């Protein structure tokens, strides 16, 4: 192996997702010497069509293949490029509900957290990465969900997005990190190294030494060593605990990974709801939160094809009726997982378990979703769960199992968090209330790992708000 | 592995052209190449096992069988009592379907042939 490239910086930020970008930008703005490294490539939003094969291969971790194993399974996806998950997600935006922050305060001892104290942090992030509502009427597929909710007297909402809509409502641009915070970070003198993965951290003579590899455009690897006074780890909720554990930091690290487990259905309507070029759907049903929430998924033909891949004749069905179909989901907060490194392998193993109650909530949520879509005049609802029959009548809902069997791969997630919770309750947490790792000088966590529990709502707003809050605190205290 | 993806692609859309199926095979191969390393190792073993499984039963390795025999073997693994066999077929079926629909039925046509895969 060749000799490592050696670099020095005052502050190293590892990972450039929403947590890393918000932290890095504020640190650079405060005049610090900041180097942000990112394992994936630095690509523009337009480098690959959204939700395409090319995007999966270039911007997702492991090509979009991540599976939590155990008696039950859960498949999830994460971004792996400059901007992390914000580059591949839809940017549906919700601030953290009050009751979630309150439970963090009560159960994990997080100091000074609440809707009031978080407001300024949310607002500041929303000014940089703009959050907007659809200017005109949302897509028909989206409105269908709302109509179903209204017919049943359920509470629903139109979620805004991290998106800058064109005034005519015909398009716009996602407000991903590469479009917003990364630019600001660079403008303020921050240095960004993409294709650079950190494998280990160690403390030597009062400084942190990060070792890993960097790749050139042709994919050739070169070892690197970065020396810094302070490190902000923001590799996302799975890779952060993996990196810390490889580095010997294990106290409450990687023991409590959580997801928003999700099950999908395809609803077929008697008229078109899903035209090419429609804006992404935005309605969500809030009635059953915090137990479960419901919403609309991207319903392009490849997604419909995958959702219906168990069905005989799916190809013709999609060919003929994709415009009348939409994919909808129900998502809960159940299940808990661990993150562990396996000797000889670089990808961490995630093991998940669901309680009977978790599976019951998923089963109940799935029934309610079918009920809501039937109330929205869906002629039939097709659960994307092996062995489940189509629901084409009220009785069909009654026949659905009350509990879900998650061993067949039907449970997925796009939200991961809580693997290194923050707070003063050292029995449950990996860091203090502001992300400083217990017992480690100059080491901070700055991503979704810190969120003590699932957010119930879309999490990116919380990841950004918490990172904003924590890094301002660190700057104010001069990292003391 | 290519033979399995090709068989699954024919199952999804019997009229898919050989050229389209080749692109899908490459896409799935690329995905397997970047999947988590410990899973990849398991999948490589499974692929070998899957290929040889038909030898005592059908007199040839999977990639040498005709389409009907291949489909029979895929069907047997899909409904096997062993979870790892079902999971393997489910994995390949999902990515084959995604690859094929993206190739042939994309809504706006912009993705077709985009992936040099
Ligand atoms: C498909 C999809 C859809 C989603 N939809 C929404 C939505 O609509 N609304 C919402 O609020 N949220 C959504 N999310 C979730 C949201 O994107 C995440 O909550 C958010 O990105 C988490 O930010 P993070 O900073 O914790 O980590 P990430 O965004 O995961 O970023 C971590 C970064 O660190 C890098 N990294 C990891 N390890 C290393 C290492 N060792 N060295 C160097 N770099 C490393 C990774 O490559 C990655 O780029 C979605 C996510 C996905 C994947």
Coordinates of C-alpha atoms and ligand atoms in Angstrom, one line a residue:
Chain A
X1 CA 0.0 0.0 0.0
X2 CA 1.3 3.5 -0.8
X3 CA 2.0 6.1 1.9
X4 CA -1.1 8.0 2.9
X5 CA -1.9 11.5 1.8
X6 CA -1.7 13.5 5.0
X7 CA -3.9 16.5 5.6
X8 CA -4.6 18.8 8.5
X9 CA -7.7 20.8 9.4
X10 CA -9.1 22.5 12.4
X11 CA -12.5 20.8 12.0
X12 CA -13.3 17.6 10.1
X13 CA -16.9 16.9 9.1
X14 CA -17.3 13.3 8.0
X15 CA -20.4 12.8 5.7
X16 CA -22.2 15.5 3.7
X17 CA -25.9 14.7 4.2
X18 CA -28.2 17.2 5.8
X19 CA -26.6 16.8 9.2
X20 CA -23.0 17.2 8.0
X21 CA -23.9 20.0 5.5
X22 CA -25.8 22.2 8.1
X23 CA -23.0 21.7 10.6
X24 CA -20.1 22.3 8.2
X25 CA -21.8 25.4 6.8
X26 CA -22.3 27.0 10.1
X27 CA -18.8 26.2 11.2
X28 CA -17.3 27.7 8.0
X29 CA -19.6 30.7 8.4
X30 CA -18.2 31.2 11.9
X31 CA -14.7 31.4 10.4
X32 CA -13.4 28.0 11.2
X33 CA -11.1 26.0 9.0
X34 CA -13.4 23.1 7.9
X35 CA -12.8 20.1 5.8
X36 CA -15.9 18.0 4.9
X37 CA -15.3 14.6 3.4
X38 CA -17.9 12.4 1.6
X39 CA -17.6 8.8 0.5
X40 CA -19.8 9.3 -2.5
X41 CA -19.4 11.4 -5.6
X42 CA -20.2 15.1 -6.0
X43 CA -22.9 15.1 -8.6
X44 CA -25.4 17.6 -9.7
X45 CA -29.1 17.1 -9.2
X46 CA -29.4 16.5 -12.9
X47 CA -26.6 13.8 -13.1
X48 CA -29.3 11.1 -13.1
X49 CA -33.1 11.2 -13.6
X50 CA -34.9 11.0 -10.2
X51 CA -35.8 7.5 -9.2
X52 CA -33.9 5.9 -12.1
X53 CA -31.6 2.9 -12.3
X54 CA -28.7 5.3 -13.0
X55 CA -29.6 7.3 -9.8
X56 CA -29.7 4.1 -7.8
X57 CA -26.3 3.0 -8.9
X58 CA -24.6 6.4 -8.6
X59 CA -26.3 8.1 -5.7
X60 CA -27.6 5.4 -3.4
X61 CA -25.5 3.4 -0.9
X62 CA -25.0 -0.2 -2.1
X63 CA -27.0 0.4 -5.3
X64 CA -30.2 0.7 -3.1
X65 CA -29.7 -2.7 -1.5
X66 CA -29.7 -2.6 2.3
X67 CA -31.4 -5.2 4.3
X68 CA -31.9 -5.5 8.1
X69 CA -31.9 -9.2 8.9
X70 CA -33.3 -11.3 11.7
X71 CA -36.5 -13.2 12.1
X72 CA -38.2 -10.3 10.4
X73 CA -36.7 -8.4 7.5
X74 CA -36.7 -4.8 6.5
X75 CA -35.2 -3.3 3.3
X76 CA -34.1 0.3 3.4
X77 CA -32.3 2.8 1.2
X78 CA -29.8 5.6 1.9
X79 CA -28.1 8.2 -0.2
X80 CA -24.3 8.0 -0.8
X81 CA -23.1 11.1 -2.6
X82 CA -22.5 14.8 -1.7
X83 CA -25.8 15.8 0.0
X84 CA -26.6 12.3 1.2
X85 CA -30.2 11.4 1.3
X86 CA -31.3 14.9 0.4
X87 CA -30.1 14.3 -3.2
X88 CA -32.4 11.3 -3.7
X89 CA -35.4 12.1 -1.6
X90 CA -38.6 13.9 -2.3
X91 CA -38.0 16.6 0.3
X92 CA -41.4 16.3 2.0
X93 CA -41.0 18.5 5.0
X94 CA -42.5 18.6 8.5
X95 CA -41.1 20.1 11.6
X96 CA -40.7 17.8 14.6
X97 CA -44.0 17.4 16.5
X98 CA -44.1 18.8 20.0
X99 CA -44.9 15.4 21.6
X100 CA -41.7 13.9 20.0
X101 CA -39.5 16.6 21.4
X102 CA -41.2 16.3 24.8
X103 CA -40.5 12.6 24.9
X104 CA -36.8 13.2 24.2
X105 CA -36.7 15.7 27.1
X106 CA -38.5 13.3 29.5
X107 CA -37.1 9.9 28.5
X108 CA -33.6 10.8 27.4
X109 CA -32.9 14.0 29.4
X110 CA -32.3 16.2 26.4
X111 CA -31.8 19.8 27.8
X112 CA -33.4 22.8 26.3
X113 CA -35.4 21.2 23.6
X114 CA -39.0 22.1 22.7
X115 CA -41.1 23.6 19.9
X116 CA -40.3 27.1 21.1
X117 CA -36.5 26.7 21.4
X118 CA -36.3 24.8 18.1
X119 CA -38.3 27.3 16.1
X120 CA -35.4 29.6 15.3
X121 CA -33.4 26.6 14.1
X122 CA -36.1 25.4 11.8
X123 CA -36.7 28.9 10.4
X124 CA -33.0 29.4 9.7
X125 CA -32.7 26.2 7.8
X126 CA -35.9 26.8 5.9
X127 CA -34.5 30.2 4.7
X128 CA -31.5 28.5 3.1
X129 CA -33.2 25.3 1.8
X130 CA -36.5 26.7 0.8
X131 CA -39.7 24.9 1.9
X132 CA -42.8 25.6 -0.3
X133 CA -46.3 24.4 -0.8
X134 CA -47.5 23.4 -4.3
X135 CA -48.6 26.8 -5.8
X136 CA -51.7 25.4 -7.5
X137 CA -53.6 22.2 -6.9
X138 CA -51.6 19.1 -6.0
X139 CA -51.8 16.1 -8.4
X140 CA -55.0 14.1 -8.6
X141 CA -53.3 11.1 -7.0
X142 CA -52.5 13.3 -4.0
X143 CA -56.0 14.7 -3.8
X144 CA -57.5 11.3 -3.8
X145 CA -55.9 10.4 -0.5
X146 CA -57.2 13.7 1.0
X147 CA -60.7 13.0 -0.3
X148 CA -60.6 9.5 1.2
X149 CA -59.6 11.0 4.5
X150 CA -62.3 13.7 4.3
X151 CA -65.0 11.1 3.5
X152 CA -64.1 9.2 6.7
X153 CA -63.6 12.4 8.8
X154 CA -59.9 11.7 9.2
X155 CA -57.4 14.5 9.7
X156 CA -55.1 15.0 6.7
X157 CA -52.6 17.6 5.6
X158 CA -50.7 18.9 2.6
X159 CA -47.0 18.6 3.3
X160 CA -44.7 21.3 2.0
X161 CA -41.5 20.2 0.3
X162 CA -37.9 21.3 0.2
X163 CA -38.6 22.5 -3.3
X164 CA -38.6 25.7 -5.2
X165 CA -41.7 25.6 -7.4
X166 CA -42.0 27.5 -10.6
X167 CA -44.7 30.2 -10.2
X168 CA -46.8 28.5 -12.9
X169 CA -46.9 25.4 -10.8
X170 CA -45.6 23.2 -13.7
X171 CA -42.2 22.3 -12.3
X172 CA -39.4 23.5 -10.1
X173 CA -36.2 22.4 -8.5
X174 CA -35.5 20.3 -5.4
X175 CA -33.7 22.1 -2.6
X176 CA -31.2 19.4 -1.9
X177 CA -28.0 20.0 0.0
X178 CA -25.9 20.3 -3.2
X179 CA -28.3 23.1 -4.3
X180 CA -28.3 25.0 -1.0
X181 CA -26.0 24.3 2.0
X182 CA -23.1 22.9 0.0
X183 CA -22.8 26.0 -2.1
X184 CA -22.9 28.2 1.0
X185 CA -20.3 26.0 2.7
X186 CA -17.9 26.4 -0.3
X187 CA -18.6 30.2 -0.5
X188 CA -17.5 30.5 3.1
X189 CA -14.2 28.8 2.5
X190 CA -15.2 25.3 3.4
X191 CA -13.2 22.5 1.7
X192 CA -15.0 19.5 0.3
X193 CA -13.4 16.2 -0.6
X194 CA -15.8 13.8 -2.3
X195 CA -15.0 10.1 -2.9
X196 CA -13.3 10.0 0.5
X197 CA -14.2 7.4 3.0
X198 CA -13.1 7.5 6.6
X199 CA -12.6 4.0 8.1
X200 CA -11.3 4.8 11.6
X201 CA -10.7 7.5 14.1
X202 CA -8.1 7.5 16.8
X203 CA -6.9 10.0 19.4
X204 CA -3.2 10.8 19.4
X205 CA -1.6 13.6 21.5
X206 CA -4.8 15.6 21.9
X207 CA -5.8 15.5 18.2
X208 CA -8.0 13.2 16.1
X209 CA -6.5 11.2 13.3
X210 CA -9.0 10.0 10.7
X211 CA -7.8 7.3 8.4
X212 CA -9.4 6.0 5.2
X213 CA -9.2 6.1 1.5
X214 CA -9.8 8.6 -1.3
X215 CA -10.5 7.6 -4.9
X216 CA -9.7 9.5 -8.0
X217 CA -12.2 9.9 -10.9
X218 CA -11.0 6.6 -12.4
X219 CA -11.7 4.8 -9.1
X220 CA -8.1 4.3 -8.0
X221 CA -7.8 4.3 -4.2
X222 CA -5.2 6.1 -2.2
X223 CA -4.9 5.9 1.6
X224 CA -5.4 9.2 3.5
X225 CA -4.8 10.4 7.0
X226 CA -6.5 13.6 8.3
X227 CA -5.4 15.2 11.5
X228 CA -7.8 17.6 13.2
X229 CA -8.7 19.1 16.5
X230 CA -12.4 18.4 16.3
X231 CA -14.5 15.9 14.4
X232 CA -18.2 16.0 13.6
X233 CA -19.3 12.5 12.5
X234 CA -22.4 12.8 10.2
X235 CA -22.3 9.6 8.2
X236 CA -26.0 8.8 8.7
X237 CA -27.7 6.6 11.3
X238 CA -26.1 3.4 10.1
X239 CA -22.6 4.4 9.0
X240 CA -22.0 6.7 12.0
X241 CA -22.3 3.9 14.6
X242 CA -20.3 1.6 12.3
X243 CA -17.5 4.1 12.1
X244 CA -17.5 4.8 15.8
X245 CA -17.6 1.2 16.8
X246 CA -14.7 0.4 14.4
X247 CA -12.9 3.2 16.3
X248 CA -13.6 1.6 19.7
X249 CA -16.3 4.0 20.7
X250 CA -19.3 1.8 21.7
X251 CA -21.2 3.3 24.7
X252 CA -24.9 3.3 23.5
X253 CA -23.6 3.4 19.9
X254 CA -25.5 1.3 17.4
X255 CA -27.8 -0.4 19.9
X256 CA -31.0 1.4 19.1
X257 CA -31.4 2.0 15.4
X258 CA -34.9 2.8 14.4
X259 CA -36.9 3.1 11.2
X260 CA -40.3 4.2 9.9
X261 CA -41.3 0.7 8.7
X262 CA -43.5 1.1 5.7
X263 CA -45.9 -1.1 3.7
X264 CA -47.3 -0.1 0.3
X265 CA -50.4 -0.7 -1.7
X266 CA -51.4 0.0 -5.3
X267 CA -54.8 1.7 -5.6
X268 CA -56.6 1.5 -8.9
X269 CA -59.2 4.2 -9.8
X270 CA -61.9 4.4 -12.4
X271 CA -60.3 7.4 -14.0
X272 CA -56.8 8.8 -14.6
X273 CA -54.9 10.0 -11.5
X274 CA -51.3 9.5 -12.5
X275 CA -50.1 11.4 -15.5
X276 CA -46.4 11.7 -16.6
X277 CA -45.1 15.0 -15.6
X278 CA -47.5 15.4 -12.5
X279 CA -45.9 17.1 -9.6
X280 CA -45.0 14.7 -6.7
X281 CA -47.9 14.0 -4.5
X282 CA -48.0 15.7 -1.1
X283 CA -51.0 14.7 1.0
X284 CA -50.6 12.8 4.2
X285 CA -53.1 11.4 6.6
X286 CA -52.3 12.4 10.2
X287 CA -55.4 11.0 12.0
X288 CA -53.5 8.0 13.5
X289 CA -50.2 9.6 14.3
X290 CA -48.1 8.8 16.3
X291 CA -49.2 5.2 15.8
X292 CA -49.0 5.4 12.0
X293 CA -49.1 7.8 9.2
X294 CA -50.1 7.5 5.5
X295 CA -49.1 9.1 2.3
X296 CA -48.5 8.8 -1.4
X297 CA -45.4 7.3 -3.1
X298 CA -43.8 8.0 -6.5
X299 CA -45.9 6.0 -8.9
X300 CA -43.9 5.9 -12.2
X301 CA -44.3 2.7 -14.2
X302 CA -41.0 1.1 -12.9
X303 CA -42.3 1.6 -9.3
X304 CA -45.7 0.2 -10.2
X305 CA -43.9 -2.7 -11.9
X306 CA -42.0 -3.5 -8.8
X307 CA -45.0 -3.0 -6.5
X308 CA -47.0 -5.5 -8.7
X309 CA -44.2 -7.9 -9.5
X310 CA -45.9 -10.7 -7.6
X311 CA -49.0 -10.4 -9.7
X312 CA -49.6 -12.5 -12.7
X313 CA -50.1 -10.3 -15.8
X314 CA -48.5 -7.3 -14.1
X315 CA -46.8 -6.2 -17.3
X316 CA -50.1 -5.7 -19.2
X317 CA -51.8 -4.3 -16.2
X318 CA -49.1 -1.6 -15.9
X319 CA -49.1 -1.0 -19.6
X320 CA -52.8 -0.5 -19.8
X321 CA -53.7 1.0 -16.5
X322 CA -50.7 2.8 -14.9
X323 CA -52.5 6.2 -15.4
X324 CA -55.3 5.0 -13.2
X325 CA -53.0 3.7 -10.5
X326 CA -51.2 5.2 -7.6
X327 CA -48.9 3.8 -4.9
X328 CA -49.7 4.7 -1.3
X329 CA -48.0 3.7 2.0
X330 CA -48.6 3.4 5.6
X331 CA -45.7 3.9 7.9
X332 CA -45.2 3.2 11.6
X333 CA -42.4 3.6 14.2
X334 CA -42.0 0.0 15.3
X335 CA -39.0 -2.3 15.3
X336 CA -35.5 -1.7 16.8
X337 CA -32.2 -2.8 15.3
X338 CA -28.5 -3.0 16.1
X339 CA -25.5 -2.0 13.9
X340 CA -22.4 -4.2 14.2
X341 CA -19.2 -4.6 12.1
X342 CA -18.3 -8.0 10.9
X343 CA -14.6 -9.0 10.9
X344 CA -13.3 -8.9 7.3
X345 CA -16.2 -7.0 5.8
X346 CA -16.6 -3.2 5.4
X347 CA -20.4 -3.0 5.4
X348 CA -22.0 -3.2 8.8
X349 CA -24.6 -5.8 9.7
X350 CA -28.0 -4.5 10.8
X351 CA -30.2 -6.9 12.8
X352 CA -33.8 -6.0 13.4
X353 CA -36.6 -7.2 15.6
X354 CA -40.3 -6.4 15.7
X355 CA -42.6 -7.1 18.6
X356 CA -46.0 -8.7 18.2
X357 CA -47.4 -5.2 18.9
X358 CA -45.3 -3.6 16.1
X359 CA -46.7 -6.1 13.6
X360 CA -50.2 -5.5 14.9
X361 CA -49.8 -1.8 14.3
X362 CA -48.5 -2.4 10.8
X363 CA -51.4 -4.7 10.1
X364 CA -54.0 -2.2 11.5
X365 CA -52.4 0.6 9.5
X366 CA -52.6 -1.4 6.3
X367 CA -56.3 -2.1 6.9
X368 CA -56.9 1.6 7.5
X369 CA -55.0 2.6 4.4
X370 CA -57.2 0.3 2.3
X371 CA -60.3 1.7 4.0
X372 CA -59.1 5.3 3.2
X373 CA -58.4 4.5 -0.4
X374 CA -61.8 2.7 -0.8
X375 CA -63.4 5.8 0.6
X376 CA -61.4 7.7 -2.1
X377 CA -63.3 5.7 -4.7
X378 CA -60.5 3.2 -5.5
X379 CA -62.1 0.4 -7.4
X380 CA -59.6 -2.0 -5.9
X381 CA -56.6 -1.8 -3.6
X382 CA -53.7 -4.2 -4.1
X383 CA -51.6 -4.7 -1.0
X384 CA -47.9 -5.2 -1.9
X385 CA -47.7 -8.1 0.6
X386 CA -47.2 -11.7 -0.6
X387 CA -50.4 -13.7 -0.2
X388 CA -52.7 -10.8 0.4
X389 CA -55.9 -10.6 -1.7
X390 CA -57.0 -7.5 -3.6
X391 CA -59.4 -5.4 -1.6
X392 CA -62.4 -4.4 -3.8
X393 CA -65.1 -4.1 -1.1
X394 CA -65.6 -3.2 2.5
X395 CA -65.7 -6.9 3.4
X396 CA -62.3 -7.3 1.7
X397 CA -60.8 -5.0 4.4
X398 CA -62.4 -7.1 7.2
X399 CA -60.7 -10.2 5.8
X400 CA -57.3 -8.7 6.0
X401 CA -55.0 -10.2 8.7
X402 CA -54.9 -8.0 11.8
X403 CA -51.1 -8.5 12.1
X404 CA -48.4 -8.3 9.4
X405 CA -45.9 -11.0 8.8
X406 CA -42.8 -9.1 8.0
X407 CA -40.6 -12.1 7.1
X408 CA -41.5 -11.8 3.4
X409 CA -39.6 -8.6 2.5
X410 CA -42.7 -6.4 2.2
X411 CA -41.6 -4.0 4.9
X412 CA -39.3 -1.2 3.7
X413 CA -38.1 2.1 4.9
X414 CA -36.5 5.3 3.7
X415 CA -36.0 6.8 7.2
X416 CA -33.3 5.7 9.6
X417 CA -32.3 7.3 12.9
X418 CA -31.8 7.0 16.7
X419 CA -28.6 4.7 16.6
X420 CA -26.7 7.1 18.9
X421 CA -29.2 9.0 20.9
X422 CA -28.4 12.3 22.6
X423 CA -29.3 13.5 26.1
X424 CA -28.1 13.7 29.6
X425 CA -29.4 10.3 30.6
X426 CA -26.1 8.5 30.2
X427 CA -27.7 5.1 30.6
X428 CA -29.5 5.6 27.3
X429 CA -27.5 8.0 25.3
X430 CA -24.2 8.2 23.4
X431 CA -23.8 11.9 23.5
X432 CA -24.8 14.9 25.7
X433 CA -27.8 17.0 24.8
X434 CA -26.0 18.7 22.0
X435 CA -24.2 15.8 20.2
X436 CA -20.9 15.8 22.1
X437 CA -19.9 12.2 22.5
X438 CA -19.7 11.2 26.2
X439 CA -16.2 10.9 27.4
X440 CA -14.5 11.9 24.1
X441 CA -12.9 15.3 23.7
X442 CA -13.7 17.2 20.5
X443 CA -15.9 14.4 19.1
X444 CA -19.4 15.2 18.0
X445 CA -22.2 13.4 16.2
X446 CA -24.2 15.6 13.8
X447 CA -26.8 13.5 12.0
X448 CA -30.0 11.4 12.2
X449 CA -28.2 9.0 14.7
X450 CA -28.8 11.6 17.4
X451 CA -32.6 11.7 17.1
X452 CA -33.7 9.9 20.3
X453 CA -36.8 8.2 18.7
X454 CA -38.5 8.1 15.3
X455 CA -39.9 11.5 14.4
X456 CA -43.2 10.1 13.3
X457 CA -43.1 12.7 10.5
X458 CA -40.6 13.1 7.6
X459 CA -37.3 13.4 9.4
X460 CA -35.0 15.7 7.3
X461 CA -36.4 18.9 8.9
X462 CA -35.5 17.5 12.3
X463 CA -32.1 16.3 11.3
X464 CA -31.3 19.8 10.0
X465 CA -32.9 21.7 12.9
X466 CA -31.1 19.6 15.5
X467 CA -27.7 19.9 13.7
X468 CA -28.3 23.7 13.5
X469 CA -29.1 23.8 17.2
X470 CA -26.2 21.7 18.3
X471 CA -23.4 23.3 16.2
X472 CA -24.5 26.8 17.3
X473 CA -24.2 25.5 20.9
X474 CA -20.7 24.1 20.2
X475 CA -19.6 27.4 18.6
X476 CA -21.0 29.4 21.5
X477 CA -19.3 27.3 24.1
X478 CA -16.1 27.3 22.0
X479 CA -16.3 23.5 21.9
X480 CA -15.8 23.4 25.6
Chain B
X1 CA -26.8 -15.1 -12.7
X2 CA -27.4 -13.6 -16.2
X3 CA -29.4 -16.7 -17.1
X4 CA -31.6 -16.2 -14.0
X5 CA -32.2 -12.5 -14.7
X6 CA -32.9 -13.4 -18.3
X7 CA -35.5 -16.0 -17.3
X8 CA -37.1 -13.6 -14.8
X9 CA -37.2 -10.9 -17.5
X10 CA -39.0 -13.3 -19.9
X11 CA -41.4 -14.1 -17.2
X12 CA -42.2 -10.4 -16.6
X13 CA -42.5 -9.6 -20.3
X14 CA -42.2 -12.5 -22.8
X15 CA -41.9 -10.0 -25.7
X16 CA -38.9 -8.1 -24.2
X17 CA -36.1 -8.0 -26.8
X18 CA -32.8 -9.8 -26.3
X19 CA -31.1 -6.4 -26.3
X20 CA -33.4 -5.0 -23.6
X21 CA -32.8 -8.1 -21.5
X22 CA -29.1 -7.8 -21.9
X23 CA -29.2 -4.2 -20.5
X24 CA -31.3 -5.4 -17.6
X25 CA -28.8 -8.2 -16.9
X26 CA -26.0 -5.7 -16.8
X27 CA -28.0 -3.4 -14.4
X28 CA -28.7 -6.3 -12.0
X29 CA -25.0 -7.4 -12.2
X30 CA -23.9 -3.9 -11.4
X31 CA -26.2 -3.8 -8.4
X32 CA -24.9 -7.1 -7.1
X33 CA -21.4 -5.7 -7.5
X34 CA -22.1 -2.9 -5.1
X35 CA -24.5 -4.6 -2.6
X36 CA -23.2 -5.0 1.0
X37 CA -20.1 -7.2 0.9
X38 CA -21.3 -9.8 3.3
X39 CA -24.6 -10.2 1.3
X40 CA -22.7 -10.3 -2.0
X41 CA -20.6 -13.2 -0.7
X42 CA -23.8 -15.0 0.3
X43 CA -25.4 -14.2 -3.1
X44 CA -22.4 -15.5 -5.0
X45 CA -22.6 -18.8 -3.1
X46 CA -26.3 -19.0 -3.8
X47 CA -25.9 -18.2 -7.5
X48 CA -23.4 -21.2 -7.7
X49 CA -25.7 -23.4 -5.8
X50 CA -28.7 -22.3 -8.0
X51 CA -26.8 -23.1 -11.1
X52 CA -25.7 -26.6 -10.1
X53 CA -29.0 -27.5 -8.4
X54 CA -30.6 -28.6 -11.7
X55 CA -27.7 -31.0 -12.6
X56 CA -29.0 -34.1 -10.8
X57 CA -32.6 -33.2 -11.5
X58 CA -32.6 -32.0 -15.1
X59 CA -29.2 -33.2 -16.3
X60 CA -27.6 -29.8 -16.9
X61 CA -26.7 -26.6 -15.1
X62 CA -29.3 -23.9 -15.0
X63 CA -27.7 -21.7 -17.6
X64 CA -27.7 -24.6 -20.1
X65 CA -31.4 -25.5 -19.6
X66 CA -34.2 -24.5 -22.0
X67 CA -36.7 -21.7 -21.0
X68 CA -39.4 -24.1 -19.8
X69 CA -37.0 -26.0 -17.5
X70 CA -35.5 -22.7 -16.2
X71 CA -38.9 -21.4 -15.4
X72 CA -39.7 -24.6 -13.5
X73 CA -36.6 -24.2 -11.4
X74 CA -37.3 -20.6 -10.7
X75 CA -40.9 -21.6 -9.7
X76 CA -39.5 -24.3 -7.4
X77 CA -37.2 -21.9 -5.6
X78 CA -39.8 -19.2 -5.4
X79 CA -42.2 -21.5 -3.5
X80 CA -39.5 -23.3 -1.6
X81 CA -39.9 -23.9 2.1
X82 CA -36.4 -22.5 2.6
X83 CA -36.5 -18.8 3.2
X84 CA -33.1 -18.1 1.6
X85 CA -34.3 -19.6 -1.7
X86 CA -37.4 -17.4 -1.7
X87 CA -35.4 -14.4 -0.7
X88 CA -32.9 -14.9 -3.5
X89 CA -35.6 -15.1 -6.2
X90 CA -37.5 -12.1 -4.7
X91 CA -34.3 -10.0 -4.8
X92 CA -33.6 -10.8 -8.4
X93 CA -37.3 -10.5 -9.4
X94 CA -37.5 -7.0 -7.9
X95 CA -34.4 -5.6 -9.5
X96 CA -35.2 -7.3 -12.8
X97 CA -38.6 -5.8 -12.8
X98 CA -37.3 -2.4 -12.0
X99 CA -34.6 -2.7 -14.7
X100 CA -37.0 -3.9 -17.3
X101 CA -39.8 -1.4 -16.7
X102 CA -37.3 1.4 -16.7
X103 CA -35.9 0.1 -20.0
X104 CA -39.1 -0.5 -21.8
X105 CA -42.0 1.3 -20.0
X106 CA -40.5 4.4 -18.6
X107 CA -43.2 7.2 -18.4
X108 CA -41.3 9.9 -20.1
X109 CA -38.8 7.8 -22.0
X110 CA -35.8 9.8 -20.7
X111 CA -34.2 6.9 -18.9
X112 CA -34.1 4.4 -21.6
X113 CA -30.6 3.4 -22.4
X114 CA -29.4 6.0 -19.9
X115 CA -27.7 3.3 -17.9
X116 CA -24.6 2.0 -19.5
X117 CA -25.1 -0.5 -16.6
Ligands
LIG1 C1 -35.3 7.6 -1.0 C2 -35.4 8.5 0.2 C3 -36.5 9.3 0.3 C4 -36.6 10.1 1.5 N1 -37.7 11.0 1.6 C5 -37.7 11.9 2.5 C6 -38.6 13.0 2.5 O1 -39.4 13.1 1.6 N2 -38.6 13.9 3.6 C7 -37.7 13.7 4.6 O2 -37.8 14.5 5.6 N3 -36.8 12.8 4.6 C8 -36.7 11.9 3.6 N4 -35.8 10.9 3.6 C9 -34.8 10.9 4.7 C10 -33.8 11.9 4.7 O3 -33.1 12.0 3.4 C11 -32.7 11.6 5.8 O4 -33.4 11.7 7.0 C12 -31.5 12.5 5.8 O5 -30.9 12.5 4.6 C13 -30.6 12.1 6.9 O6 -29.5 12.9 6.9 P1 -28.1 12.5 7.6 O7 -27.2 13.7 7.6 O8 -28.4 11.9 8.9 O9 -27.5 11.3 6.7 P2 -27.4 11.0 5.2 O10 -28.3 11.9 4.4 O11 -27.5 9.6 5.1 O12 -25.9 11.4 4.8 C14 -24.8 10.8 5.3 C15 -23.6 10.9 4.3 O13 -22.4 10.5 4.9 C16 -21.7 9.7 3.9 N5 -20.8 8.8 4.6 C17 -21.2 7.6 5.3 N6 -20.2 7.0 5.8 C18 -19.1 7.7 5.5 C19 -17.7 7.6 5.7 N7 -17.2 6.5 6.5 N8 -16.8 8.5 5.2 C20 -17.3 9.5 4.5 N9 -18.6 9.7 4.2 C21 -19.5 8.8 4.7 C22 -22.8 9.0 3.1 O14 -22.3 8.6 1.8 C23 -23.9 10.1 3.0 O15 -23.8 10.9 1.9 C24 -35.6 10.1 2.5 C25 -34.5 9.3 2.3 C26 -34.4 8.5 1.2 C27 -33.2 7.6 1.0

